[in-house]
Amino acid sequence: VEKILRRPRCALFLDMGLGKTVCALTAVRELMYNRFEVSRVLVIAPLRVASVTWPAEIAKWDHLNALRCVKILGSVQRRKLALQTVGDVYVINRENTQWLVNYCADYLGRWPFDMLIVDESSSFKNPKSKRFRSLRKVAPIAKRIVLLTGTPTPNGLLDLWAQIFLLDQGERLGRTVTSYRDRFFDAGRRSWANPQVVYEYKPKPFAEREIYSLISDVAISMRAEDYIKMPDRVDNIIKIEMPAKLKKLYDEMAKKAVLEFEELEAKKQVTAGSRAVLINKLLQIANGAVYTETGDVVHVHDLKLEALEEIIEVNE
């Protein structure tokens, strides 16, 4: 929270479970209601996170209840109405970034948000993507920008350039991805047909140390293992022997991908049209019940439930 308050443009590279969302919202509340530095905040996030996580996080914490959350989601008409709704924190899915930037430019004539939060900022790692090119137009306008992600470099250090560019327009890692690549990477695997085509770039020996040093003032990184102490997981595998009759059903399904059950004087058929479906049906049989073509459930056995009852009885 202090990092966000001190640095108008910063990145929180925090592992899952370390509270990126509540940290950002706590800073927003301070900046909005105590310091009066921002008035409208835009959050760009994956669809499910925008729809569920951000509104739920505001509702969960007492100190955030005053924040009014508006979802810019759904049809074009609903998104337009949402932009006209009075609120504090506006959330939109990342796929609509280009639409929002264009709409604000063409119809509103201005960028109405003074703070920008990009959740899962690694989804803006590709400098050629439409969402990145749209966001780079308005990034210099925003008074404050916060990047949030637990995986800033999913495919390597090359992924950092576009994200940091949104913060400083190239001040730290270079104004173009080409200059960044030339400075910190060597060409790796190339095309045999055309050596000019490079498939991968390998970081130079000094690259990681120097890149992290350059962005250390605007980025903070925290690993869950350093802050969340969990007991070691204990795997207790309970093996259940499959009776001969059940094994015969299982093998028949595996071989023919078709099973017929006589139940209540009616035949119910289980079929698998692909290998993926077949694997799913075999798992269902092993678990004790399987779905038919019509959606009916055929009971096969209770072996796992019986084993569970035994475990409960022993530990009572």
Short mmCIF file of C-alpha atoms in Angstrom, two decimals:
data_model
loop_
_atom_site.label_atom_id
_atom_site.label_comp_id
_atom_site.label_asym_id
_atom_site.label_seq_id
_atom_site.Cartn_x
_atom_site.Cartn_y
_atom_site.Cartn_z
CA VAL A 1 0.00 0.00 0.00
CA GLU A 2 2.82 2.40 0.88
CA LYS A 3 4.50 1.65 -2.45
CA ILE A 4 1.35 2.69 -4.33
CA LEU A 5 0.95 5.84 -2.25
CA ARG A 6 4.60 6.86 -2.66
CA ARG A 7 4.97 6.05 -6.36
CA PRO A 8 2.32 7.42 -8.76
CA ARG A 9 3.37 4.68 -11.20
CA CYS A 10 4.33 1.31 -9.80
CA ALA A 11 4.03 -2.46 -10.19
CA LEU A 12 3.15 -5.02 -7.54
CA PHE A 13 4.55 -8.39 -8.60
CA LEU A 14 2.99 -10.40 -5.79
CA ASP A 15 2.23 -14.12 -5.73
CA MET A 16 -1.34 -15.34 -5.45
CA GLY A 17 -2.66 -15.06 -1.92
CA LEU A 18 -0.63 -12.00 -0.90
CA GLY A 19 -3.51 -9.55 -1.34
CA LYS A 20 -2.80 -7.58 -4.52
CA THR A 21 -6.45 -6.56 -4.89
CA VAL A 22 -7.08 -5.39 -1.33
CA CYS A 23 -3.73 -3.53 -1.30
CA ALA A 24 -4.67 -1.63 -4.44
CA LEU A 25 -8.18 -0.83 -3.15
CA THR A 26 -6.85 0.31 0.22
CA ALA A 27 -4.54 2.74 -1.56
CA VAL A 28 -7.43 3.89 -3.76
CA ARG A 29 -9.56 4.63 -0.68
CA GLU A 30 -6.73 6.67 0.88
CA LEU A 31 -6.05 8.60 -2.33
CA MET A 32 -9.72 9.23 -3.01
CA TYR A 33 -11.26 10.01 0.39
CA ASN A 34 -8.36 11.23 2.53
CA ARG A 35 -5.91 12.82 0.09
CA PHE A 36 -8.39 13.79 -2.66
CA GLU A 37 -5.84 13.01 -5.37
CA VAL A 38 -8.03 10.80 -7.57
CA SER A 39 -11.74 10.75 -8.34
CA ARG A 40 -12.35 7.96 -10.88
CA VAL A 41 -10.36 4.73 -11.02
CA LEU A 42 -10.38 2.25 -13.90
CA VAL A 43 -9.54 -1.38 -13.29
CA ILE A 44 -8.73 -3.57 -16.31
CA ALA A 45 -8.86 -7.28 -15.48
CA PRO A 46 -9.73 -10.71 -16.90
CA LEU A 47 -13.51 -11.06 -17.35
CA ARG A 48 -14.22 -13.28 -14.33
CA VAL A 49 -11.95 -11.23 -12.10
CA ALA A 50 -13.60 -7.99 -13.25
CA SER A 51 -17.09 -9.38 -12.81
CA VAL A 52 -16.65 -11.19 -9.49
CA THR A 53 -13.36 -10.63 -7.67
CA TRP A 54 -13.12 -6.82 -7.54
CA PRO A 55 -16.75 -6.18 -6.46
CA ALA A 56 -16.51 -9.03 -3.93
CA GLU A 57 -13.26 -7.67 -2.48
CA ILE A 58 -14.85 -4.25 -1.94
CA ALA A 59 -17.83 -5.86 -0.19
CA LYS A 60 -15.63 -8.11 1.97
CA TRP A 61 -13.55 -5.45 3.75
CA ASP A 62 -15.18 -2.97 6.13
CA HIS A 63 -12.76 -0.17 5.31
CA LEU A 64 -13.58 -0.45 1.58
CA ASN A 65 -17.39 -0.41 1.82
CA ALA A 66 -17.58 3.27 0.91
CA LEU A 67 -16.14 2.60 -2.56
CA ARG A 68 -18.81 2.45 -5.26
CA CYS A 69 -18.00 -0.19 -7.88
CA VAL A 70 -19.36 0.05 -11.42
CA LYS A 71 -18.96 -2.83 -13.88
CA ILE A 72 -18.39 -1.82 -17.52
CA LEU A 73 -19.34 -5.25 -18.81
CA GLY A 74 -21.83 -6.86 -21.18
CA SER A 75 -23.30 -5.37 -24.34
CA VAL A 76 -22.16 -2.09 -25.86
CA GLN A 77 -25.31 -0.38 -24.59
CA ARG A 78 -24.75 -1.61 -21.03
CA ARG A 79 -21.12 -0.50 -21.15
CA LYS A 80 -22.14 2.99 -22.29
CA LEU A 81 -24.70 3.26 -19.48
CA ALA A 82 -22.11 2.09 -16.96
CA LEU A 83 -19.77 4.91 -18.02
CA GLN A 84 -22.56 7.38 -17.22
CA THR A 85 -23.11 5.87 -13.76
CA VAL A 86 -21.68 7.67 -10.76
CA GLY A 87 -19.01 5.56 -9.12
CA ASP A 88 -15.51 5.39 -7.72
CA VAL A 89 -14.00 2.19 -9.13
CA TYR A 90 -14.95 1.14 -12.67
CA VAL A 91 -14.00 -2.38 -13.76
CA ILE A 92 -13.79 -3.60 -17.36
CA ASN A 93 -12.52 -6.81 -18.93
CA ARG A 94 -9.23 -6.58 -20.81
CA GLU A 95 -10.82 -7.64 -24.13
CA ASN A 96 -12.73 -4.34 -24.19
CA THR A 97 -9.71 -2.12 -23.62
CA GLN A 98 -9.58 -1.06 -27.27
CA TRP A 99 -13.31 -0.33 -27.32
CA LEU A 100 -13.09 1.83 -24.20
CA VAL A 101 -10.13 3.89 -25.43
CA ASN A 102 -11.77 4.48 -28.81
CA TYR A 103 -15.17 5.29 -27.30
CA CYS A 104 -13.73 7.83 -24.88
CA ALA A 105 -11.75 9.47 -27.67
CA ASP A 106 -14.53 9.52 -30.27
CA TYR A 107 -17.63 10.21 -28.16
CA LEU A 108 -16.53 11.62 -24.82
CA GLY A 109 -13.61 13.59 -26.22
CA ARG A 110 -11.52 12.91 -23.13
CA TRP A 111 -10.09 10.18 -20.90
CA PRO A 112 -12.30 10.27 -17.79
CA PHE A 113 -10.11 8.23 -15.42
CA ASP A 114 -7.27 9.71 -13.39
CA MET A 115 -6.02 6.37 -12.00
CA LEU A 116 -5.50 3.11 -13.86
CA ILE A 117 -5.07 -0.35 -12.33
CA VAL A 118 -4.11 -3.20 -14.67
CA ASP A 119 -4.82 -6.53 -13.02
CA GLU A 120 -2.86 -9.46 -14.46
CA SER A 121 -0.67 -6.98 -16.34
CA SER A 122 1.22 -9.87 -17.97
CA SER A 123 -1.71 -10.11 -20.38
CA PHE A 124 -0.38 -6.82 -21.84
CA LYS A 125 3.12 -8.25 -22.38
CA ASN A 126 2.82 -8.37 -26.17
CA PRO A 127 3.72 -4.92 -27.57
CA LYS A 128 2.05 -5.82 -30.88
CA SER A 129 -1.34 -6.62 -29.35
CA LYS A 130 -4.28 -4.28 -29.88
CA ARG A 131 -4.95 -4.02 -26.14
CA PHE A 132 -1.39 -2.83 -25.45
CA ARG A 133 -1.38 -0.34 -28.32
CA SER A 134 -4.68 1.09 -27.11
CA LEU A 135 -3.56 1.38 -23.50
CA ARG A 136 -0.26 3.05 -24.37
CA LYS A 137 -2.27 5.95 -25.84
CA VAL A 138 -3.88 6.81 -22.51
CA ALA A 139 -1.15 5.66 -20.10
CA PRO A 140 0.67 9.03 -20.19
CA ILE A 141 -2.60 10.81 -19.34
CA ALA A 142 -3.34 8.90 -16.15
CA LYS A 143 -2.00 10.54 -13.01
CA ARG A 144 -1.49 7.13 -11.41
CA ILE A 145 -0.93 3.62 -12.78
CA VAL A 146 -0.65 0.39 -10.83
CA LEU A 147 0.25 -2.94 -12.41
CA LEU A 148 -0.73 -6.12 -10.58
CA THR A 149 0.40 -9.65 -11.41
CA GLY A 150 1.92 -12.71 -9.82
CA THR A 151 3.57 -13.77 -13.08
CA PRO A 152 5.29 -10.76 -14.65
CA THR A 153 7.57 -12.91 -16.83
CA PRO A 154 5.61 -16.04 -17.83
CA ASN A 155 7.76 -16.60 -20.92
CA GLY A 156 10.96 -14.87 -19.82
CA LEU A 157 12.37 -11.39 -19.24
CA LEU A 158 11.25 -10.19 -22.67
CA ASP A 159 7.73 -10.01 -21.24
CA LEU A 160 8.71 -7.16 -18.92
CA TRP A 161 9.29 -4.48 -21.53
CA ALA A 162 5.67 -3.75 -22.49
CA GLN A 163 4.49 -3.73 -18.88
CA ILE A 164 7.16 -1.35 -17.64
CA PHE A 165 6.67 0.84 -20.73
CA LEU A 166 3.09 1.50 -19.56
CA LEU A 167 4.59 2.98 -16.39
CA ASP A 168 7.43 5.10 -17.75
CA GLN A 169 7.10 5.25 -21.58
CA GLY A 170 10.50 3.64 -22.00
CA GLU A 171 12.54 5.58 -19.47
CA ARG A 172 14.01 2.48 -17.78
CA LEU A 173 14.05 -0.33 -20.35
CA GLY A 174 14.15 1.64 -23.60
CA ARG A 175 11.60 3.29 -25.84
CA THR A 176 11.29 0.29 -28.17
CA VAL A 177 11.20 -3.45 -27.60
CA THR A 178 13.91 -3.80 -30.25
CA SER A 179 16.37 -1.64 -28.31
CA TYR A 180 15.51 -3.56 -25.13
CA ARG A 181 16.09 -6.87 -26.89
CA ASP A 182 19.39 -5.73 -28.41
CA ARG A 183 20.66 -4.47 -25.08
CA PHE A 184 19.81 -7.45 -22.88
CA PHE A 185 19.40 -10.50 -25.14
CA ASP A 186 21.28 -12.63 -27.63
CA ALA A 187 19.63 -14.37 -30.59
CA GLY A 188 19.04 -18.05 -29.94
CA ARG A 189 17.38 -20.64 -32.15
CA ARG A 190 16.93 -19.48 -35.76
CA SER A 191 15.06 -20.68 -38.83
CA TRP A 192 17.08 -23.01 -41.06
CA ALA A 193 15.38 -21.67 -44.15
CA ASN A 194 15.83 -18.01 -43.20
CA PRO A 195 18.52 -17.26 -40.58
CA GLN A 196 17.11 -13.74 -40.19
CA VAL A 197 14.09 -15.28 -38.43
CA VAL A 198 14.87 -15.76 -34.73
CA TYR A 199 12.62 -18.10 -32.74
CA GLU A 200 13.97 -17.28 -29.29
CA TYR A 201 16.15 -14.81 -27.45
CA LYS A 202 18.38 -15.73 -24.53
CA PRO A 203 19.19 -13.21 -21.76
CA LYS A 204 22.79 -12.03 -21.61
CA PRO A 205 24.69 -13.00 -18.43
CA PHE A 206 24.15 -9.59 -16.83
CA ALA A 207 20.57 -9.10 -18.05
CA GLU A 208 18.53 -10.28 -15.07
CA ARG A 209 20.59 -8.38 -12.51
CA GLU A 210 20.59 -5.13 -14.48
CA ILE A 211 16.91 -5.27 -15.51
CA TYR A 212 15.80 -5.83 -11.94
CA SER A 213 18.04 -3.00 -10.80
CA LEU A 214 16.56 -0.62 -13.37
CA ILE A 215 12.96 -1.29 -12.32
CA SER A 216 13.56 -1.68 -8.58
CA ASP A 217 12.28 1.83 -7.79
CA VAL A 218 8.89 1.25 -9.44
CA ALA A 219 8.34 -2.47 -8.82
CA ILE A 220 8.03 -4.57 -5.70
CA SER A 221 8.19 -8.37 -5.79
CA MET A 222 7.00 -10.73 -3.06
CA ARG A 223 6.84 -14.52 -3.04
CA ALA A 224 4.13 -16.40 -1.18
CA GLU A 225 6.62 -18.86 0.31
CA ASP A 226 8.33 -16.01 2.15
CA TYR A 227 5.15 -14.71 3.78
CA ILE A 228 2.58 -17.51 3.92
CA LYS A 229 3.58 -20.36 6.20
CA MET A 230 1.58 -23.50 5.42
CA PRO A 231 2.13 -27.00 6.80
CA ASP A 232 3.53 -29.57 4.41
CA ARG A 233 0.87 -31.43 2.47
CA VAL A 234 0.41 -35.04 3.51
CA ASP A 235 -0.90 -37.38 0.81
CA ASN A 236 -2.84 -40.32 2.22
CA ILE A 237 -3.61 -42.59 -0.72
CA ILE A 238 -6.41 -45.05 -0.02
CA LYS A 239 -6.33 -47.93 -2.51
CA ILE A 240 -9.59 -49.75 -3.27
CA GLU A 241 -9.59 -53.06 -5.06
CA MET A 242 -11.91 -53.23 -8.06
CA PRO A 243 -14.06 -56.41 -7.93
CA ALA A 244 -13.98 -58.74 -10.93
CA LYS A 245 -17.52 -57.81 -12.04
CA LEU A 246 -16.75 -54.10 -11.97
CA LYS A 247 -13.38 -54.66 -13.66
CA LYS A 248 -15.20 -56.46 -16.48
CA LEU A 249 -17.52 -53.44 -16.99
CA TYR A 250 -14.57 -51.07 -16.91
CA ASP A 251 -12.56 -53.09 -19.44
CA GLU A 252 -15.56 -53.44 -21.74
CA MET A 253 -16.09 -49.69 -21.76
CA ALA A 254 -12.38 -49.10 -22.35
CA LYS A 255 -12.36 -51.53 -25.27
CA LYS A 256 -15.70 -50.86 -26.99
CA ALA A 257 -16.55 -47.33 -25.76
CA VAL A 258 -20.13 -48.57 -25.29
CA LEU A 259 -21.93 -50.02 -22.26
CA GLU A 260 -25.51 -51.15 -21.86
CA PHE A 261 -27.23 -51.35 -18.47
CA GLU A 262 -30.46 -53.20 -17.72
CA GLU A 263 -32.30 -51.01 -15.26
CA LEU A 264 -35.98 -51.04 -14.35
CA GLU A 265 -36.78 -53.16 -17.40
CA ALA A 266 -35.25 -50.52 -19.64
CA LYS A 267 -31.90 -50.38 -21.35
CA LYS A 268 -29.65 -47.44 -20.70
CA GLN A 269 -26.64 -46.92 -22.91
CA VAL A 270 -23.38 -45.21 -22.14
CA THR A 271 -21.30 -44.28 -25.16
CA ALA A 272 -18.12 -42.29 -25.76
CA GLY A 273 -17.64 -40.53 -29.10
CA SER A 274 -14.04 -39.52 -28.50
CA ARG A 275 -11.07 -40.56 -26.44
CA ALA A 276 -11.50 -37.60 -24.11
CA VAL A 277 -15.12 -38.54 -23.44
CA LEU A 278 -14.10 -42.16 -22.94
CA ILE A 279 -11.55 -41.19 -20.28
CA ASN A 280 -14.24 -39.16 -18.52
CA LYS A 281 -16.68 -42.10 -18.59
CA LEU A 282 -14.04 -44.45 -17.19
CA LEU A 283 -13.42 -42.01 -14.35
CA GLN A 284 -17.16 -41.91 -13.66
CA ILE A 285 -17.33 -45.71 -13.53
CA ALA A 286 -14.38 -45.81 -11.15
CA ASN A 287 -16.09 -43.20 -8.94
CA GLY A 288 -19.36 -45.12 -8.74
CA ALA A 289 -21.89 -43.56 -11.15
CA VAL A 290 -21.95 -42.79 -14.85
CA TYR A 291 -24.05 -40.52 -17.06
CA THR A 292 -25.98 -42.02 -20.00
CA GLU A 293 -26.61 -40.44 -23.39
CA THR A 294 -29.88 -38.94 -22.11
CA GLY A 295 -28.32 -37.47 -18.98
CA ASP A 296 -29.61 -40.16 -16.63
CA VAL A 297 -27.34 -41.40 -13.86
CA VAL A 298 -26.59 -45.12 -13.60
CA HIS A 299 -25.39 -46.29 -10.20
CA VAL A 300 -22.42 -48.66 -10.49
CA HIS A 301 -20.97 -49.12 -6.99
CA ASP A 302 -20.41 -47.53 -3.56
CA LEU A 303 -16.86 -48.71 -2.94
CA LYS A 304 -15.37 -45.25 -2.45
CA LEU A 305 -18.21 -44.10 -0.21
CA GLU A 306 -17.79 -47.21 1.91
CA ALA A 307 -14.07 -46.53 2.20
CA LEU A 308 -14.83 -42.95 3.26
CA GLU A 309 -17.25 -44.15 5.94
CA GLU A 310 -14.57 -46.48 7.26
CA ILE A 311 -12.04 -43.62 7.47
CA ILE A 312 -14.55 -41.46 9.35
CA GLU A 313 -15.37 -44.24 11.80
CA VAL A 314 -11.70 -44.91 12.52
CA ASN A 315 -10.99 -41.24 13.22
CA GLU A 316 -14.07 -40.50 15.33
#
